[in-house]
CSV table of C-alpha atoms in Angstrom, one decimal:
chain,number,residue,atom,x,y,z
F,1,MET,CA,19.5,-9.1,9.5
F,2,THR,CA,16.2,-8.5,11.3
F,3,SER,CA,13.5,-6.6,9.3
F,4,THR,CA,10.2,-5.0,10.1
F,5,LEU,CA,7.2,-7.3,9.8
F,6,LEU,CA,3.7,-5.8,9.8
F,7,ALA,CA,2.2,-9.3,10.4
F,8,ALA,CA,3.6,-12.8,10.8
F,9,VAL,CA,3.4,-15.0,7.7
F,10,PHE,CA,6.0,-16.6,5.4
F,11,CYS,CA,4.2,-18.8,2.9
F,12,SER,CA,6.1,-19.1,-0.4
F,13,VAL,CA,7.7,-15.7,0.2
F,14,ALA,CA,10.4,-17.5,2.3
F,15,SER,CA,12.2,-18.5,-0.8
F,16,LEU,CA,12.8,-14.8,-1.6
F,17,LEU,CA,14.5,-14.0,1.7
F,18,PRO,CA,18.3,-13.8,1.8
F,19,PRO,CA,20.0,-16.3,4.2
F,20,GLY,CA,19.6,-15.2,7.8
F,21,HIS,CA,16.9,-12.7,6.9
F,22,THR,CA,14.1,-12.7,9.4
F,23,TYR,CA,11.1,-10.6,10.3
F,24,LYS,CA,9.4,-9.6,13.6
F,25,LEU,CA,6.0,-8.2,14.3
F,26,VAL,CA,6.3,-4.6,15.4
F,27,TRP,CA,2.8,-3.1,14.6
F,28,SER,CA,-0.8,-3.9,13.8
F,29,ASP,CA,-4.2,-2.2,13.6
F,30,GLU,CA,-7.4,-4.3,13.8
F,31,PHE,CA,-9.7,-1.3,13.1
F,32,ASP,CA,-12.0,-2.5,15.8
F,33,GLY,CA,-13.1,1.0,17.0
F,34,THR,CA,-16.0,3.1,15.7
F,35,GLU,CA,-13.9,5.5,13.7
F,36,LEU,CA,-10.5,5.9,12.1
F,37,ASP,CA,-7.9,7.3,14.5
F,38,ARG,CA,-6.7,10.3,12.5
F,39,THR,CA,-3.9,11.0,15.0
F,40,LYS,CA,-2.4,7.8,13.6
F,41,TRP,CA,-3.6,7.8,10.0
F,42,ASN,CA,-3.5,10.6,7.4
F,43,VAL,CA,-6.1,10.7,4.7
F,44,SER,CA,-4.7,12.3,1.5
F,45,ASP,CA,-6.6,15.2,0.0
F,46,GLY,CA,-6.1,17.7,-2.7
F,47,VAL,CA,-5.0,17.3,-6.4
F,48,VAL,CA,-1.9,15.3,-7.1
F,49,SER,CA,-0.4,15.6,-10.6
F,50,ASN,CA,1.8,13.0,-12.2
F,51,PRO,CA,3.1,12.9,-15.7
F,52,GLY,CA,0.1,12.5,-18.0
F,53,THR,CA,-2.3,12.0,-15.1
F,54,GLU,CA,-4.2,13.9,-12.4
F,55,HIS,CA,-5.7,12.3,-9.4
F,56,LEU,CA,-8.1,13.9,-7.0
F,57,TYR,CA,-8.0,12.7,-3.4
F,58,THR,CA,-10.7,14.0,-1.1
F,59,ALA,CA,-10.9,14.1,2.7
F,60,SER,CA,-14.6,13.3,2.8
F,61,THR,CA,-15.7,12.2,6.2
F,62,ASN,CA,-16.7,8.9,4.5
F,63,ASN,CA,-13.2,8.3,3.2
F,64,GLY,CA,-11.1,6.3,5.6
F,65,ARG,CA,-14.0,5.2,7.8
F,66,VAL,CA,-14.1,2.2,10.1
F,67,GLU,CA,-17.1,-0.2,10.1
F,68,ASN,CA,-17.4,-3.7,11.7
F,69,GLY,CA,-13.6,-4.1,12.1
F,70,ARG,CA,-12.8,-3.0,8.5
F,71,LEU,CA,-11.1,0.0,7.1
F,72,LEU,CA,-13.2,1.4,4.2
F,73,GLY,CA,-11.9,3.8,1.5
F,74,GLY,CA,-14.0,5.8,-0.9
F,75,ASP,CA,-17.7,6.4,-1.0
F,76,PRO,CA,-19.6,5.3,-4.1
F,77,ASP,CA,-22.5,7.6,-3.1
F,78,GLU,CA,-20.1,10.6,-3.3
F,79,ASP,CA,-18.0,9.2,-6.2
F,80,THR,CA,-14.9,9.7,-4.1
F,81,TYR,CA,-11.9,7.8,-2.9
F,82,GLY,CA,-8.9,8.4,-0.8
F,83,GLU,CA,-5.5,7.1,0.1
F,84,ILE,CA,-4.7,6.5,3.8
F,85,PHE,CA,-1.2,6.5,5.2
F,86,TYR,CA,0.0,5.6,8.7
F,87,ARG,CA,1.6,8.8,10.2
F,88,THR,CA,4.7,7.0,11.6
F,89,PRO,CA,7.4,5.8,9.2
F,90,PHE,CA,9.0,2.4,9.5
F,91,THR,CA,12.7,1.6,9.0
F,92,GLY,CA,14.2,-1.5,7.6
F,93,ASP,CA,12.6,-3.9,5.1
F,94,VAL,CA,8.8,-3.9,5.6
F,95,MET,CA,6.4,-6.7,4.9
F,96,LEU,CA,2.6,-6.1,5.1
F,97,GLU,CA,0.0,-8.7,5.8
F,98,PHE,CA,-3.7,-7.8,5.5
F,99,ASP,CA,-7.1,-9.0,4.2
F,100,ALA,CA,-8.8,-6.9,1.6
F,101,GLU,CA,-11.7,-6.9,-0.8
F,102,ILE,CA,-13.3,-4.8,-3.4
F,103,LEU,CA,-16.8,-3.6,-2.7
F,104,ALA,CA,-19.4,-3.4,-5.5
F,105,PRO,CA,-20.1,-1.5,-7.6
F,106,SER,CA,-16.3,-1.1,-7.9
F,107,TYR,CA,-14.6,-3.9,-9.8
F,108,HIS,CA,-10.9,-2.9,-9.5
F,109,ASP,CA,-8.4,-2.5,-7.8
F,110,ILE,CA,-6.8,-3.2,-4.4
F,111,VAL,CA,-3.8,-0.9,-3.8
F,112,TRP,CA,-1.3,-0.5,-1.0
F,113,PHE,CA,2.0,1.2,-0.3
F,114,TRP,CA,5.2,0.3,1.5
F,115,ASN,CA,8.6,1.9,2.1
F,116,THR,CA,7.2,5.1,0.6
F,117,ARG,CA,8.5,8.6,1.3
F,118,LEU,CA,5.7,11.1,1.9
F,119,PHE,CA,5.7,14.8,2.6
F,120,PHE,CA,3.2,16.2,5.0
F,121,GLY,CA,2.5,19.7,6.5
F,122,GLU,CA,5.2,22.3,5.7
F,123,GLU,CA,7.3,19.7,3.9
F,124,ARG,CA,4.4,19.2,1.5
F,125,GLN,CA,4.8,22.8,0.3
F,126,LYS,CA,8.4,22.1,-0.7
F,127,HIS,CA,7.7,19.3,-3.1
F,128,ALA,CA,5.6,19.0,-6.3
F,129,GLU,CA,4.1,15.7,-5.2
F,130,ILE,CA,3.0,14.2,-1.9
F,131,TRP,CA,5.0,11.1,-2.7
F,132,GLY,CA,8.8,10.4,-2.9
F,133,ASP,CA,10.5,7.2,-3.6
F,134,GLY,CA,8.7,4.0,-2.7
F,135,TYR,CA,6.4,1.2,-3.8
F,136,LEU,CA,2.8,0.7,-4.8
F,137,GLY,CA,1.4,-2.8,-5.0
F,138,CYS,CA,-1.8,-3.6,-6.9
F,139,LEU,CA,-4.1,-6.6,-7.3
F,140,GLY,CA,-6.8,-6.6,-10.0
F,141,GLY,CA,-5.3,-3.5,-11.5
F,142,TRP,CA,-4.9,-1.9,-14.9
F,143,TYR,CA,-8.6,-2.5,-15.4
F,144,ALA,CA,-7.8,-6.2,-15.9
F,145,ASP,CA,-6.8,-9.3,-13.9
F,146,TYR,CA,-3.2,-8.3,-13.2
F,147,ALA,CA,-1.0,-7.9,-10.1
F,148,GLY,CA,2.0,-5.6,-10.2
F,149,ILE,CA,4.3,-3.2,-8.5
F,150,GLU,CA,5.0,0.4,-9.4
F,151,ARG,CA,7.7,2.7,-8.2
F,152,THR,CA,6.6,6.1,-6.8
F,153,PRO,CA,6.4,8.9,-7.7
F,154,SER,CA,6.7,8.0,-11.4
F,155,TYR,CA,4.1,5.3,-11.2
F,156,GLN,CA,5.8,3.4,-14.0
F,157,PRO,CA,5.2,-0.4,-13.5
F,158,SER,CA,8.3,-2.3,-12.5
F,159,VAL,CA,6.6,-5.7,-12.9
F,160,ILE,CA,3.1,-6.7,-14.0
F,161,ALA,CA,1.9,-10.3,-14.1
F,162,PRO,CA,-1.4,-11.9,-15.0
F,163,SER,CA,-2.9,-13.2,-11.8
F,164,PHE,CA,-6.6,-14.4,-11.6
F,165,PRO,CA,-10.0,-12.8,-11.9
F,166,VAL,CA,-10.5,-10.5,-8.8
F,167,GLU,CA,-14.1,-10.6,-7.6
F,168,ALA,CA,-15.9,-7.9,-5.8
F,169,GLY,CA,-17.0,-9.1,-2.4
F,170,LYS,CA,-14.3,-11.8,-2.1
F,171,SER,CA,-11.6,-11.4,0.6
F,172,TYR,CA,-8.0,-11.8,-0.4
F,173,HIS,CA,-5.1,-12.5,2.0
F,174,ILE,CA,-2.2,-10.3,0.8
F,175,VAL,CA,1.4,-10.4,1.9
F,176,SER,CA,3.6,-7.9,0.2
F,177,GLY,CA,6.8,-5.9,0.8
F,178,GLY,CA,10.5,-6.0,0.4
F,179,ALA,CA,13.4,-8.3,1.3
F,180,GLY,CA,16.6,-6.4,0.5
F,181,THR,CA,16.4,-5.6,-3.2
F,182,ARG,CA,13.5,-8.0,-3.9
F,183,GLN,CA,9.9,-6.6,-3.8
F,184,PHE,CA,7.0,-9.1,-3.9
F,185,ILE,CA,3.3,-9.8,-3.7
F,186,ALA,CA,1.8,-13.0,-2.4
F,187,VAL,CA,-1.9,-13.7,-2.4
F,188,ASP,CA,-3.7,-16.5,-0.5
F,189,GLY,CA,-0.4,-18.2,0.3
F,190,LYS,CA,0.9,-18.1,-3.3
F,191,LEU,CA,3.7,-15.9,-4.7
F,192,VAL,CA,2.1,-13.9,-7.5
F,193,THR,CA,4.9,-11.7,-8.7
F,194,TYR,CA,8.2,-10.1,-7.6
F,195,PHE,CA,11.1,-8.2,-9.1
F,196,THR,CA,14.6,-7.2,-8.1
F,197,ASP,CA,15.2,-3.4,-7.7
F,198,PRO,CA,18.9,-2.4,-8.0
F,199,ALA,CA,18.0,1.1,-6.8
F,200,VAL,CA,15.9,0.3,-3.7
F,201,PRO,CA,15.3,3.3,-1.5
F,202,ASP,CA,17.4,3.3,1.7
F,203,PRO,CA,15.3,1.4,4.2
F,204,HIS,CA,17.1,3.1,7.1
F,205,GLU,CA,15.7,6.5,6.1
F,206,GLY,CA,12.2,5.3,7.0
F,207,GLY,CA,9.1,4.9,4.7
F,208,TYR,CA,5.4,5.0,5.1
F,209,ILE,CA,2.7,2.4,4.6
F,210,GLY,CA,-0.7,3.1,3.2
F,211,PHE,CA,-3.8,1.8,1.4
């Protein structure tokens, strides 16, 4: 079985792959322009409610901006943040590879999505939430030094593991995604946490990635 790889790295994740399971690079974005290409990326906006929570995502021009080859989310001067999703879905198992850091004064957390169903445009009006089934990975989350994976749209943690102190201004190399029923996070070449999901969303339906 050949799966979608959004970067080429195997580190200790190789032990999680079923026999004969390989990845190939099909997409990348180096963010080396002067602004975010919004024909390719969608910046979430509006109020999204989940059980017991309410999140405000704003499409401020400073959210989802590109500077010096980096994608930046949020704006501490405006007290805003946003979630940014690639507009084209990917089929098959997806593995992301990226470098990320927290910018002071923030001290938590790095968040990313994969294999996540999203509803845009007219479809958005038919659903209570923007998100459908999928996965959210987090490093330095839960206001502490944890790494974990949540299922969307319930945002109930599937696995949370103590990791290490996540420092603002330090870059972390993250590899995360799915291999069949196994969903995982590796940081700086080391497997941090994973779990087996018996009800993994059908990868052939196509899911979105985001940050």
